[in-house]
Amino acid sequence: MINNKLIKIFLLVFIATLLSTFLNGCQITPPIAEKAEWTVMVYLAAGNNLESVGIQDINEMELIGSNKDVNIIVQLDRIPFHVLDQYGMGDADDASNNNWTGTRRYYVTKDINPEIIRSNLIMDLGEKNMGDPETLNDFALWAMQNYPAKRYLLVLWNHGGGFRSIDTSSSRDICWDWNFGFNNRITMPQLKESLSFISGQMGKKIDIVGMDACYMGMVEVAYQIKDYSDIVVFSEASVPGDGWQYDCILEGLVNYPLQKTNDFASSIVDSFQKQYSGSGRNVTISAVDLSKIDNLADNISNLANAIISDNKTLKENYRAAARNTQNYTGVGFEYIDLKDFTSNLPDYTSNSSVLIYANQIKQYLEDGNIIINNTFSGSSVRNSYGLSIYFPYYSYDNYYNNLIFTQDFLWDEMLTHLGY
């Protein structure tokens, strides 16, 4: 017969053991690391003729490197010579760094060698389609889970074309990956869905989305992503192959990680200006507060409606106003600077409603309102104020109808009214 006292002692020891295992479970599974102040996630889609400058940009990041406050995470895609060669661009191949191809993830660490990537290789993924929004989703989710932070900068590094390309039959949007076809890219509708997923997983809006890519600085692009990011940094015009100067941008963040998000976004603009000032290149860049894009879009729609309702001003006057506005059509795009257009309208119409809404838009686009910071370099883009908008030169592109901005507002109806 078992002694009741012994049974009680046994039960007490058993319960204490269970409690000890439960309460000290952190010894079995280490706790998640304390959040950094920032995680910079660079989606570096160099599976195209930008491979060489992509490698160069990682080396710029390595000049600064991550620290306890700032994680710098890169997903880099490269391209083999034979793919470039089939597009007649074999001379753009970069055989450096052991000439590996495919897609890799790096935790960027400090290194002063300007040519060799020496950061921690975290994952070799094989060949991944960087033009697939699911690849972007997977990268961002992985980075957030493994390198959590209080704030995030997501950089989309690649070719860009706003909502379209030179050849309207092959609209480029952003993040071209030629490993999967010359027309392979993330479209604007796909970008919206991807940023929606990332923001949802983050539990808040992405603090800054940066687009180190050409022609993305459009009202339409800003409106497409407004619900998923607080700030966007992008360019109305073409971006030189060198792109952003990452060592300068990251140095300020690493040295002052507690700076305000607006100040960091503004510093990216300032760095870009410093990089290209006096270079002879025609470049633009702006940081835009996306919390204010709804009001701007409403005013743009009101302006469009006023133009549609204006039965006294010749339609040709409005088309002429656009033709004489700062534009970004040199390589086939049909974008004009919005503020410059509204500033020109008094020379082409006396319609009071049109001029009232034009002036409201102009005031809204002053620095310090929706435009956090804006700059340009080069005489051919001197009337660039931070946001462009689609205005056809010859005929309306139906691909434009895929955008949320087009579906919500009257700008496209106005363009049709004017005969495009």
XYZ file of N, CA, C and O in Angstrom, residues 232-356:
500
model
N 6.793 58.101 -49.836
C 7.465 57.506 -50.984
C 8.540 58.472 -51.467
O 8.351 59.688 -51.472
N 9.686 57.910 -51.830
C 10.778 58.685 -52.408
C 11.020 58.143 -53.805
O 11.292 56.945 -53.981
N 10.917 59.022 -54.832
C 11.048 58.569 -56.217
C 11.373 59.729 -57.135
O 11.472 60.870 -56.688
N 11.547 59.434 -58.407
C 11.973 60.440 -59.382
C 10.953 60.591 -60.494
O 10.432 59.602 -61.024
N 10.683 61.851 -60.877
C 9.834 62.107 -62.038
C 10.541 61.725 -63.339
O 9.897 61.326 -64.310
N 11.839 61.887 -63.364
C 12.612 61.731 -64.599
C 13.419 60.430 -64.579
O 13.265 59.589 -63.704
N 14.278 60.314 -65.546
C 15.173 59.157 -65.611
C 16.184 59.218 -64.467
O 16.617 60.305 -64.057
N 16.551 58.068 -63.949
C 17.571 57.968 -62.902
C 18.831 57.384 -63.534
O 18.760 56.329 -64.179
N 19.979 58.040 -63.393
C 21.210 57.485 -63.955
C 21.488 56.081 -63.422
O 20.987 55.697 -62.351
N 22.285 55.323 -64.151
C 22.596 53.959 -63.748
C 23.171 53.863 -62.348
O 22.953 52.870 -61.643
N 23.895 54.888 -61.913
C 24.484 54.875 -60.571
C 23.423 54.890 -59.486
O 23.678 54.466 -58.358
N 22.237 55.406 -59.810
C 21.146 55.416 -58.844
C 21.468 56.206 -57.592
O 22.188 57.204 -57.627
N 20.933 55.747 -56.467
C 21.150 56.419 -55.193
C 22.573 56.180 -54.691
O 23.190 55.154 -55.005
N 23.063 57.110 -53.869
C 24.387 56.984 -53.253
C 24.185 56.371 -51.865
O 23.974 57.069 -50.878
N 24.271 55.040 -51.790
C 23.832 54.350 -50.579
C 24.733 54.574 -49.377
O 24.251 54.559 -48.235
N 26.001 54.774 -49.587
C 26.863 55.022 -48.422
C 26.486 56.330 -47.739
O 26.415 56.398 -46.509
N 26.217 57.365 -48.526
C 25.828 58.654 -47.941
C 24.478 58.564 -47.247
O 24.284 59.095 -46.146
N 23.526 57.892 -47.882
C 22.190 57.755 -47.302
C 22.247 56.985 -45.985
O 21.674 57.397 -44.972
N 22.963 55.877 -45.967
C 22.989 55.007 -44.791
C 23.870 55.557 -43.676
O 23.618 55.277 -42.500
N 24.876 56.327 -44.039
C 25.733 56.920 -43.009
C 24.917 57.796 -42.070
O 25.061 57.727 -40.840
N 24.047 58.621 -42.643
C 23.221 59.488 -41.808
C 22.270 58.700 -40.936
O 22.017 59.060 -39.776
N 21.731 57.600 -41.460
C 20.796 56.795 -40.684
C 21.496 56.051 -39.566
O 20.994 55.988 -38.437
N 22.651 55.467 -39.852
C 23.409 54.732 -38.838
C 23.887 55.666 -37.733
O 23.867 55.315 -36.552
N 24.293 56.884 -38.104
C 24.774 57.847 -37.109
C 23.644 58.445 -36.279
O 23.835 58.773 -35.111
N 22.453 58.574 -36.891
C 21.319 59.193 -36.198
C 20.053 58.352 -36.405
O 19.101 58.774 -37.061
N 20.014 57.161 -35.837
C 18.876 56.250 -36.081
C 17.570 56.726 -35.484
O 16.504 56.242 -35.867
N 17.620 57.658 -34.533
C 16.402 58.147 -33.890
C 15.787 59.337 -34.612
O 14.781 59.884 -34.145
N 16.366 59.737 -35.739
C 15.826 60.879 -36.479
C 14.395 60.599 -36.930
O 13.980 59.444 -37.088
N 13.650 61.667 -37.156
C 12.271 61.528 -37.612
C 12.240 60.902 -39.005
O 13.155 61.092 -39.807
N 11.174 60.172 -39.275
C 11.038 59.510 -40.570
C 11.060 60.523 -41.709
O 11.703 60.300 -42.733
N 10.368 61.646 -41.545
C 10.373 62.692 -42.566
C 11.775 63.208 -42.834
O 12.151 63.475 -43.985
N 12.556 63.350 -41.761
C 13.922 63.862 -41.920
C 14.794 62.871 -42.682
O 15.619 63.270 -43.506
N 14.606 61.591 -42.409
C 15.388 60.585 -43.134
C 15.014 60.591 -44.610
O 15.878 60.547 -45.493
N 13.711 60.640 -44.901
C 13.263 60.690 -46.296
C 13.832 61.922 -46.996
O 14.298 61.858 -48.143
N 13.818 63.035 -46.305
C 14.354 64.278 -46.872
C 15.850 64.172 -47.127
O 16.368 64.708 -48.120
N 16.555 63.457 -46.257
C 18.007 63.314 -46.418
C 18.352 62.478 -47.651
O 19.419 62.676 -48.263
N 17.470 61.549 -48.030
C 17.691 60.777 -49.265
C 17.664 61.720 -50.460
O 18.494 61.625 -51.371
N 16.712 62.657 -50.454
C 16.614 63.655 -51.519
C 17.873 64.529 -51.546
O 18.452 64.779 -52.610
N 18.302 64.986 -50.381
C 19.489 65.845 -50.309
C 20.735 65.109 -50.798
O 21.588 65.696 -51.469
N 20.852 63.836 -50.445
C 22.003 63.043 -50.873
C 22.038 62.920 -52.390
O 23.093 63.017 -53.020
N 20.875 62.702 -52.987
C 20.764 62.576 -54.436
C 21.179 63.878 -55.126
O 21.887 63.874 -56.135
N 20.725 64.992 -54.563
C 21.092 66.297 -55.113
C 22.599 66.515 -55.056
O 23.231 66.942 -56.037
N 23.193 66.190 -53.927
C 24.633 66.351 -53.761
C 25.400 65.451 -54.731
O 26.436 65.846 -55.294
N 24.883 64.262 -54.943
C 25.537 63.280 -55.810
C 25.617 63.753 -57.258
O 26.639 63.573 -57.925
N 24.537 64.367 -57.751
C 24.469 64.686 -59.182
C 24.611 66.163 -59.502
O 24.668 66.535 -60.682
N 24.656 67.002 -58.481
C 24.808 68.435 -58.728
C 26.109 68.718 -59.472
O 27.183 68.258 -59.083
N 26.004 69.436 -60.574
C 27.185 69.769 -61.361
C 27.650 68.659 -62.271
O 28.673 68.814 -62.957
N 26.918 67.552 -62.311
C 27.341 66.409 -63.129
C 26.962 66.574 -64.595
O 27.451 65.831 -65.452
N 26.060 67.509 -64.874
C 25.564 67.671 -66.228
C 24.397 66.752 -66.540
O 23.827 66.820 -67.630
N 24.032 65.907 -65.606
C 22.906 65.001 -65.809
C 21.611 65.681 -65.375
O 21.591 66.474 -64.434
N 20.535 65.347 -66.071
C 19.230 65.912 -65.761
C 18.464 64.932 -64.891
O 17.961 63.906 -65.379
N 18.403 65.225 -63.604
C 17.811 64.293 -62.655
C 16.849 65.022 -61.718
O 16.960 66.227 -61.482
N 15.904 64.283 -61.192
C 14.960 64.797 -60.205
C 14.775 63.758 -59.107
O 15.012 62.572 -59.319
N 14.329 64.222 -57.952
C 13.941 63.303 -56.878
C 13.061 64.061 -55.899
O 13.234 65.273 -55.689
N 12.108 63.354 -55.310
C 11.228 63.987 -54.329
C 10.803 62.971 -53.279
O 10.770 61.768 -53.525
N 10.476 63.498 -52.099
C 9.881 62.711 -51.020
C 8.468 63.232 -50.819
O 8.258 64.440 -50.652
N 7.488 62.337 -50.842
C 6.084 62.733 -50.835
C 5.368 62.122 -49.630
O 5.510 60.923 -49.347
N 4.589 62.958 -48.942
C 3.773 62.531 -47.805
C 2.483 61.927 -48.342
O 1.588 62.639 -48.817
N 2.355 60.615 -48.268
C 1.217 59.931 -48.877
C -0.082 60.114 -48.092
O -1.163 59.835 -48.624
N 0.000 60.617 -46.877
C -1.229 60.860 -46.119
C -2.025 62.014 -46.721
O -3.210 62.186 -46.396
N -1.383 62.785 -47.612
C -2.034 63.965 -48.192
C -2.390 63.776 -49.662
O -2.867 64.711 -50.309
N -2.173 62.577 -50.189
C -2.405 62.364 -51.620
C -3.898 62.358 -51.952
O -4.300 62.735 -53.059
N -4.758 61.958 -51.006
C -6.197 61.947 -51.278
C -6.714 63.343 -51.601
O -7.481 63.530 -52.554
N -6.310 64.334 -50.786
C -6.763 65.704 -51.024
C -6.251 66.235 -52.356
O -6.976 66.931 -53.078
N -5.013 65.914 -52.667
C -4.469 66.341 -53.951
C -5.249 65.713 -55.098
O -5.615 66.393 -56.071
N -5.527 64.425 -54.986
C -6.258 63.729 -56.043
C -7.656 64.304 -56.219
O -8.146 64.440 -57.350
N -8.302 64.659 -55.127
C -9.628 65.295 -55.224
C -9.549 66.598 -56.010
O -10.406 66.876 -56.864
N -8.548 67.396 -55.726
C -8.388 68.669 -56.434
C -8.064 68.459 -57.908
O -8.516 69.227 -58.765
N -7.271 67.423 -58.204
C -6.968 67.116 -59.604
C -8.248 66.732 -60.339
O -8.489 67.163 -61.478
N -9.094 65.942 -59.681
C -10.349 65.541 -60.298
C -11.267 66.743 -60.492
O -11.965 66.859 -61.513
N -11.277 67.664 -59.516
C -12.074 68.884 -59.650
C -11.580 69.728 -60.823
O -12.386 70.308 -61.569
N -10.255 69.809 -60.974
C -9.694 70.534 -62.116
C -10.111 69.871 -63.419
O -10.509 70.559 -64.382
N -10.020 68.555 -63.464
C -10.413 67.830 -64.673
C -11.870 68.094 -65.018
O -12.221 68.334 -66.188
N -12.730 68.076 -64.001
C -14.154 68.322 -64.228
C -14.399 69.739 -64.725
O -15.256 69.969 -65.608
N -13.639 70.696 -64.180
C -13.776 72.095 -64.621
C -13.360 72.250 -66.076
O -13.991 73.005 -66.837
N -12.315 71.542 -66.477
C -11.871 71.603 -67.873
C -12.916 70.973 -68.792
O -13.234 71.507 -69.860
N -13.477 69.849 -68.356
C -14.530 69.192 -69.137
C -15.737 70.130 -69.301
O -16.365 70.193 -70.369
N -16.045 70.879 -68.245
C -17.221 71.749 -68.249
C -16.985 73.086 -68.941
O -17.942 73.841 -69.170
N -15.750 73.385 -69.251
C -15.401 74.669 -69.888
C -15.733 74.612 -71.380
O -15.014 73.981 -72.161
N -16.824 75.270 -71.764
C -17.242 75.234 -73.168
C -16.830 76.483 -73.946
O -17.291 76.707 -75.069
N -15.983 77.302 -73.329
C -15.525 78.519 -74.003
C -14.064 78.441 -74.428
O -13.691 78.972 -75.478
N -13.256 77.798 -73.610
C -11.843 77.671 -73.953
C -11.659 76.554 -74.970
O -12.227 75.468 -74.816
N -10.872 76.822 -76.002
C -10.607 75.794 -77.009
C -9.867 74.616 -76.376
O -8.957 74.805 -75.562
N -10.254 73.421 -76.776
C -9.561 72.229 -76.269
C -8.081 72.280 -76.617
O -7.229 71.828 -75.845
N -7.775 72.835 -77.758
C -6.384 72.942 -78.183
C -5.564 73.772 -77.198
O -4.371 73.543 -77.028
N -6.210 74.739 -76.531
C -5.494 75.543 -75.535
C -4.955 74.673 -74.404
O -3.821 74.841 -73.946
N -5.778 73.742 -73.939
C -5.339 72.858 -72.854
C -4.265 71.887 -73.339
O -3.314 71.595 -72.591
N -4.404 71.425 -74.555
C -3.364 70.551 -75.105
C -2.054 71.321 -75.260
O -0.974 70.784 -74.982
N -2.161 72.582 -75.667
C -0.964 73.418 -75.816
C -0.320 73.698 -74.461
O 0.911 73.728 -74.336
N -1.154 73.899 -73.448
C -0.616 74.127 -72.098
C 0.217 72.937 -71.653
O 1.298 73.092 -71.060
N -0.265 71.723 -71.949
C 0.481 70.517 -71.587
C 1.772 70.404 -72.386
O 2.819 70.031 -71.850
N 1.697 70.725 -73.693
C 2.898 70.620 -74.537
C 3.989 71.581 -74.088
O 5.178 71.310 -74.287
N 3.594 72.683 -73.473
C 4.562 73.685 -73.030
C 4.878 73.578 -71.544
O 5.404 74.500 -70.944
N 4.543 72.449 -70.980
C 4.835 72.155 -69.576
C 6.083 71.286 -69.491
O 6.412 70.545 -70.418
N 6.792 71.378 -68.362
C 7.913 70.479 -68.100
C 7.464 69.044 -68.345
O 6.483 68.571 -67.767
N 8.167 68.361 -69.234
C 7.739 67.003 -69.565
C 8.904 66.032 -69.489
O 10.073 66.417 -69.395
N 8.554 64.773 -69.510
C 9.531 63.686 -69.425
C 9.252 62.726 -70.579
O 9.029 61.537 -70.395
N 9.268 63.282 -71.792
C 8.887 62.535 -72.995
C 10.082 62.210 -73.879
O 9.912 61.649 -74.947
N 11.277 62.546 -73.414
C 12.441 62.419 -74.284
C 12.691 61.024 -74.800
O 13.256 60.847 -75.874
N 12.266 59.996 -74.061
C 12.491 58.623 -74.511
C 11.171 57.890 -74.694
O 11.099 56.675 -74.605
N 10.119 58.648 -74.950
C 8.860 58.011 -75.275
C 7.796 58.050 -74.202
O 6.654 57.684 -74.455
N 8.137 58.490 -73.005
C 7.137 58.606 -71.960
C 6.324 59.876 -72.187
O 6.785 60.806 -72.828
N 5.125 59.916 -71.618
C 4.241 61.053 -71.829
C 3.757 61.576 -70.485
O 2.567 61.552 -70.174
N 4.707 62.047 -69.694
C 4.411 62.550 -68.370
C 4.783 64.031 -68.309
O 5.787 64.449 -68.893
N 3.980 64.813 -67.574
C 4.283 66.230 -67.387
C 4.284 66.539 -65.896
O 3.622 65.868 -65.104
N 5.017 67.582 -65.511
C 5.040 68.003 -64.117
C 3.709 68.665 -63.779
O 3.268 69.592 -64.459
N 3.058 68.200 -62.727
C 1.718 68.670 -62.391
C 1.704 70.141 -61.981
O 0.859 70.920 -62.439
N 2.625 70.535 -61.132
C 2.637 71.925 -60.673
C 2.956 72.875 -61.818
O 2.356 73.963 -61.922
N 3.880 72.514 -62.670
C 4.214 73.379 -63.797
C 3.009 73.544 -64.728
O 2.753 74.629 -65.253
N 2.251 72.462 -64.911
C 1.048 72.529 -65.743
C 0.039 73.512 -65.155
O -0.512 74.366 -65.863
N -0.230 73.416 -63.864
C -1.209 74.309 -63.243
C -0.706 75.757 -63.250
O -1.518 76.689 -63.348
N 0.608 75.939 -63.172
C 1.165 77.293 -63.231
C 1.004 77.909 -64.617
O 0.893 79.131 -64.751
N 0.980 77.081 -65.645
C 0.873 77.566 -67.025
C -0.556 77.873 -67.455
O -0.762 78.632 -68.410
N -1.538 77.307 -66.773
C -2.916 77.409 -67.237
C -3.438 78.844 -67.389
O -4.221 79.107 -68.322
N -3.051 79.794 -66.535
C -3.546 81.166 -66.740
C -3.175 81.756 -68.104
O -3.835 82.692 -68.565
N -2.149 81.214 -68.741
C -1.772 81.705 -70.071
C -2.656 81.129 -71.174
O -2.573 81.584 -72.322
N -3.489 80.147 -70.828
C -4.250 79.449 -71.863
C -5.762 79.474 -71.652
O -6.517 79.091 -72.545
N -6.212 79.909 -70.453
C -7.649 79.982 -70.203
C -7.933 81.065 -69.164
O -7.072 81.361 -68.314
N -9.135 81.609 -69.235
C -9.589 82.560 -68.227
C -10.742 81.995 -67.414
O -11.359 82.714 -66.613
N -11.021 80.721 -67.587
C -12.119 80.090 -66.875
C -11.844 80.115 -65.368
O -10.828 79.583 -64.903
N -12.745 80.731 -64.618
C -12.495 80.953 -63.192
C -12.405 79.643 -62.408
O -11.550 79.498 -61.525
N -13.283 78.671 -62.702
C -13.243 77.396 -61.980
C -11.937 76.663 -62.236
O -11.319 76.118 -61.311
N -11.512 76.639 -63.478
C -10.251 75.982 -63.823
C -9.100 76.629 -63.065
O -8.255 75.937 -62.476
N -9.079 77.953 -63.030
C -7.957 78.652 -62.393
C -7.982 78.521 -60.879
O -6.921 78.464 -60.243
N -9.164 78.445 -60.301
C -9.260 78.250 -58.848
C -8.670 76.901 -58.456
O -7.841 76.803 -57.532
